[in-house]
mmCIF file of C-alpha atoms in Angstrom:
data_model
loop_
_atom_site.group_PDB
_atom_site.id
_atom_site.type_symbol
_atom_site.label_atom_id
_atom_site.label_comp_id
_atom_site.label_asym_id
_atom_site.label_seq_id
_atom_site.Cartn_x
_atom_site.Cartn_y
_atom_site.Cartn_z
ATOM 1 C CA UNK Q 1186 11.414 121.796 155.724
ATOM 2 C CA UNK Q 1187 11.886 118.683 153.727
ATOM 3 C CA UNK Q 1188 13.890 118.833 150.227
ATOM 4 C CA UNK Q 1189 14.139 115.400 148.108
ATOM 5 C CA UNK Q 1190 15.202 115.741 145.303
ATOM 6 C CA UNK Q 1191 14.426 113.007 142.399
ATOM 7 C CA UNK Q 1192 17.987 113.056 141.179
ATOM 8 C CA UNK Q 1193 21.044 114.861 142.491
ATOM 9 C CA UNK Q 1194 23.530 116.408 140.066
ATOM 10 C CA UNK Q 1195 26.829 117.899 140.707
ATOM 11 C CA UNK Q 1196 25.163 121.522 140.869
ATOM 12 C CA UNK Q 1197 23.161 120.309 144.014
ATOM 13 C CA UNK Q 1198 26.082 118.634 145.315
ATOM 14 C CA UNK Q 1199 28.000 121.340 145.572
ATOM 15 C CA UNK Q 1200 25.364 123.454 146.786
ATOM 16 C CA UNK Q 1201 25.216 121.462 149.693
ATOM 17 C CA UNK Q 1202 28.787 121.531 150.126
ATOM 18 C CA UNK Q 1203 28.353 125.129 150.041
ATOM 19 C CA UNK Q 1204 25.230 125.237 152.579
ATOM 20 C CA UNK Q 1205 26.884 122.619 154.988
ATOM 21 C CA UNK Q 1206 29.994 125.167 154.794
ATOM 22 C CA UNK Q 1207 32.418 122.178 154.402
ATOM 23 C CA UNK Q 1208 35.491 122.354 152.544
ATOM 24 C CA UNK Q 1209 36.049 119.672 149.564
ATOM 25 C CA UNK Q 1210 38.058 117.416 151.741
ATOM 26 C CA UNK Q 1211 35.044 117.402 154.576
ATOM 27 C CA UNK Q 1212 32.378 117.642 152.580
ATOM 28 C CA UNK Q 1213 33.821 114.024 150.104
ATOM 29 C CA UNK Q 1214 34.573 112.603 153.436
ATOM 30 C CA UNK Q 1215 31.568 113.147 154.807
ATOM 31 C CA UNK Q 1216 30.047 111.688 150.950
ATOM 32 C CA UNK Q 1217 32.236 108.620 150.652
ATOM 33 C CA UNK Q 1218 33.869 110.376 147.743
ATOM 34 C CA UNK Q 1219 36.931 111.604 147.335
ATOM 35 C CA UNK Q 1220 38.053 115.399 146.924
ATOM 36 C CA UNK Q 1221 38.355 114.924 143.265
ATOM 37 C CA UNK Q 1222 34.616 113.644 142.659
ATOM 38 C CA UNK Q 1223 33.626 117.016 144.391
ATOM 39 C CA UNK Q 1224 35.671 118.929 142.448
ATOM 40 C CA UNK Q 1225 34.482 117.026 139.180
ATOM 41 C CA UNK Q 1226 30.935 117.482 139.993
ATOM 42 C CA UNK Q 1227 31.748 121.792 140.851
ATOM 43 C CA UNK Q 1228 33.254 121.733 137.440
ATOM 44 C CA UNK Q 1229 30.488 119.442 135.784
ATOM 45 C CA UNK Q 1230 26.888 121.192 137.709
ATOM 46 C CA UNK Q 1231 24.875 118.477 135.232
ATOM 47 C CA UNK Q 1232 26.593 115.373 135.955
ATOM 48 C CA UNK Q 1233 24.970 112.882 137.920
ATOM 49 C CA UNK Q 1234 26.698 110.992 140.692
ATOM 50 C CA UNK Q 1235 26.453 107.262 141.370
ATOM 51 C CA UNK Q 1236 23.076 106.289 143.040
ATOM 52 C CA UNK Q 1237 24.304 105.632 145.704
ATOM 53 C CA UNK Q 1238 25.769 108.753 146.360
ATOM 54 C CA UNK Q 1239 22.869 109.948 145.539
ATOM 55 C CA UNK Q 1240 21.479 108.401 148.208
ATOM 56 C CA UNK Q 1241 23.809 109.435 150.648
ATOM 57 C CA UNK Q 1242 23.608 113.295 149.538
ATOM 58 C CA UNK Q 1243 20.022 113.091 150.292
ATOM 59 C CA UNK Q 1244 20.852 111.461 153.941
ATOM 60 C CA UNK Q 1245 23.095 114.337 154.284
ATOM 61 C CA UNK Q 1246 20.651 116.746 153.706
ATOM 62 C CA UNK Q 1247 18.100 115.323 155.840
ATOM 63 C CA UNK Q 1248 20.651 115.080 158.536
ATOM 64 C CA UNK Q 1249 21.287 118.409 158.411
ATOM 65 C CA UNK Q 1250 20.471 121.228 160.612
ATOM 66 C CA UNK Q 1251 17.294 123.463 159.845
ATOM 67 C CA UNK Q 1252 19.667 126.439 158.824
ATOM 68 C CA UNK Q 1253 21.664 124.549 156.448
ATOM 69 C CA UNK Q 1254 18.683 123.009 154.922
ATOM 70 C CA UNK Q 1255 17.422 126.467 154.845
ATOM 71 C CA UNK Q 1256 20.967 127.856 153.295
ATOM 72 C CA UNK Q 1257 20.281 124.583 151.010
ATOM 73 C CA UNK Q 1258 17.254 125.444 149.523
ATOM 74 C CA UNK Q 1259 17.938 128.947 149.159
ATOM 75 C CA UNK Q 1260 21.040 128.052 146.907
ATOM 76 C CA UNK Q 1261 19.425 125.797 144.770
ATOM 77 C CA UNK Q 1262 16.450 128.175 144.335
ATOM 78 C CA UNK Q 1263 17.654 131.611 143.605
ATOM 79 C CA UNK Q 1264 21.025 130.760 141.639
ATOM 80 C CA UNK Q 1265 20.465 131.275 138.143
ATOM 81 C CA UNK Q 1266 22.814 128.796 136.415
ATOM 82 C CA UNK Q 1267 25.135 130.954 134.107
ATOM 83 C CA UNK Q 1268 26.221 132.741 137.433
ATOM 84 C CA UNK Q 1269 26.145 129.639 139.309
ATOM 85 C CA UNK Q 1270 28.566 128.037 136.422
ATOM 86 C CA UNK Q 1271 31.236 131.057 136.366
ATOM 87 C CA UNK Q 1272 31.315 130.958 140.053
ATOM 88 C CA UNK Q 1273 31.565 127.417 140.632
ATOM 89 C CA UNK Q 1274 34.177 127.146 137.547
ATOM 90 C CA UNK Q 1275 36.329 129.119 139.475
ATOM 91 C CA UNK Q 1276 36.126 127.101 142.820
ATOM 92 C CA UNK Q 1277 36.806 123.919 141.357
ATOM 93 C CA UNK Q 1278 39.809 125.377 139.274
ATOM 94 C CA UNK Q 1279 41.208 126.628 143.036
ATOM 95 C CA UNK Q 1280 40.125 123.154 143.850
ATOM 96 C CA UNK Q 1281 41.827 121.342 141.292
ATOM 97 C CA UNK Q 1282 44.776 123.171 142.306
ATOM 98 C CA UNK Q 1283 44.429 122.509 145.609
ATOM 99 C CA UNK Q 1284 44.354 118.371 144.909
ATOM 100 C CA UNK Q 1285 46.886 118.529 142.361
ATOM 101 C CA UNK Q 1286 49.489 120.058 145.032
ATOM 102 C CA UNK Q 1287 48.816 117.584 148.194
ATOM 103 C CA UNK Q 1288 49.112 114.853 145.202
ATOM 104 C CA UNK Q 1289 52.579 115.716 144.028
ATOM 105 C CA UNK Q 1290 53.815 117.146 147.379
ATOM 106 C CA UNK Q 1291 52.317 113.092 148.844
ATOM 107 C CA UNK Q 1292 54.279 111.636 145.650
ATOM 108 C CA UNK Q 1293 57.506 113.353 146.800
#
């Protein structure tokens, strides 16, 4: 099964992330980005990343194993977006959180 998409967006980013089961640390070093931009684009499903990140999410995908590009397209099919928003809100809020302590606690 082969998924291209014509442009990526921080919805299909982090479903993905979510397929490839990485956490936000993996999954933006496995991107080039860092855990921040992943969290951005959980909390912002319609922004569009750099091209070429979009570029690089599509190698990912077409790296990927048939079950995660199976998980993939599942997620990115049957997710209606108002859930999809409330539950990916309150990932990248955890996320956020998450950042925000190894910053400080790296400051120290």
């Amino acid at each position: 099964m082969t998924t291209y998409l014509v442009e990526w967006t921080g919805r299909e980013a982090t479903m993905l992330r979510r397929a490839l089961r990485l956490t936000a640390e993996r999954f933006a070093a496995r991107v080039g980005v860092s855990p921040r931009t992943v969290a951005y684009w959980a909390s912002n499903p319609a922004v569009a990343p750099r091209l070429s990140t979009q570029e690089t999410l599509q190698e990912v995908l077409d790296a990927a194993r048939p079950e995660v590009k199976a998980r993939f397209h599942e997620l990115t099919r049957t997710t209606p977006s108002d859930q999809f928003t409330e539950a990916v809100r309150r990932e990248a809020l955890a996320m956020f959180a998450s950042v925000s302590q190894t910053i400080q606690v790296g400051a120290l």
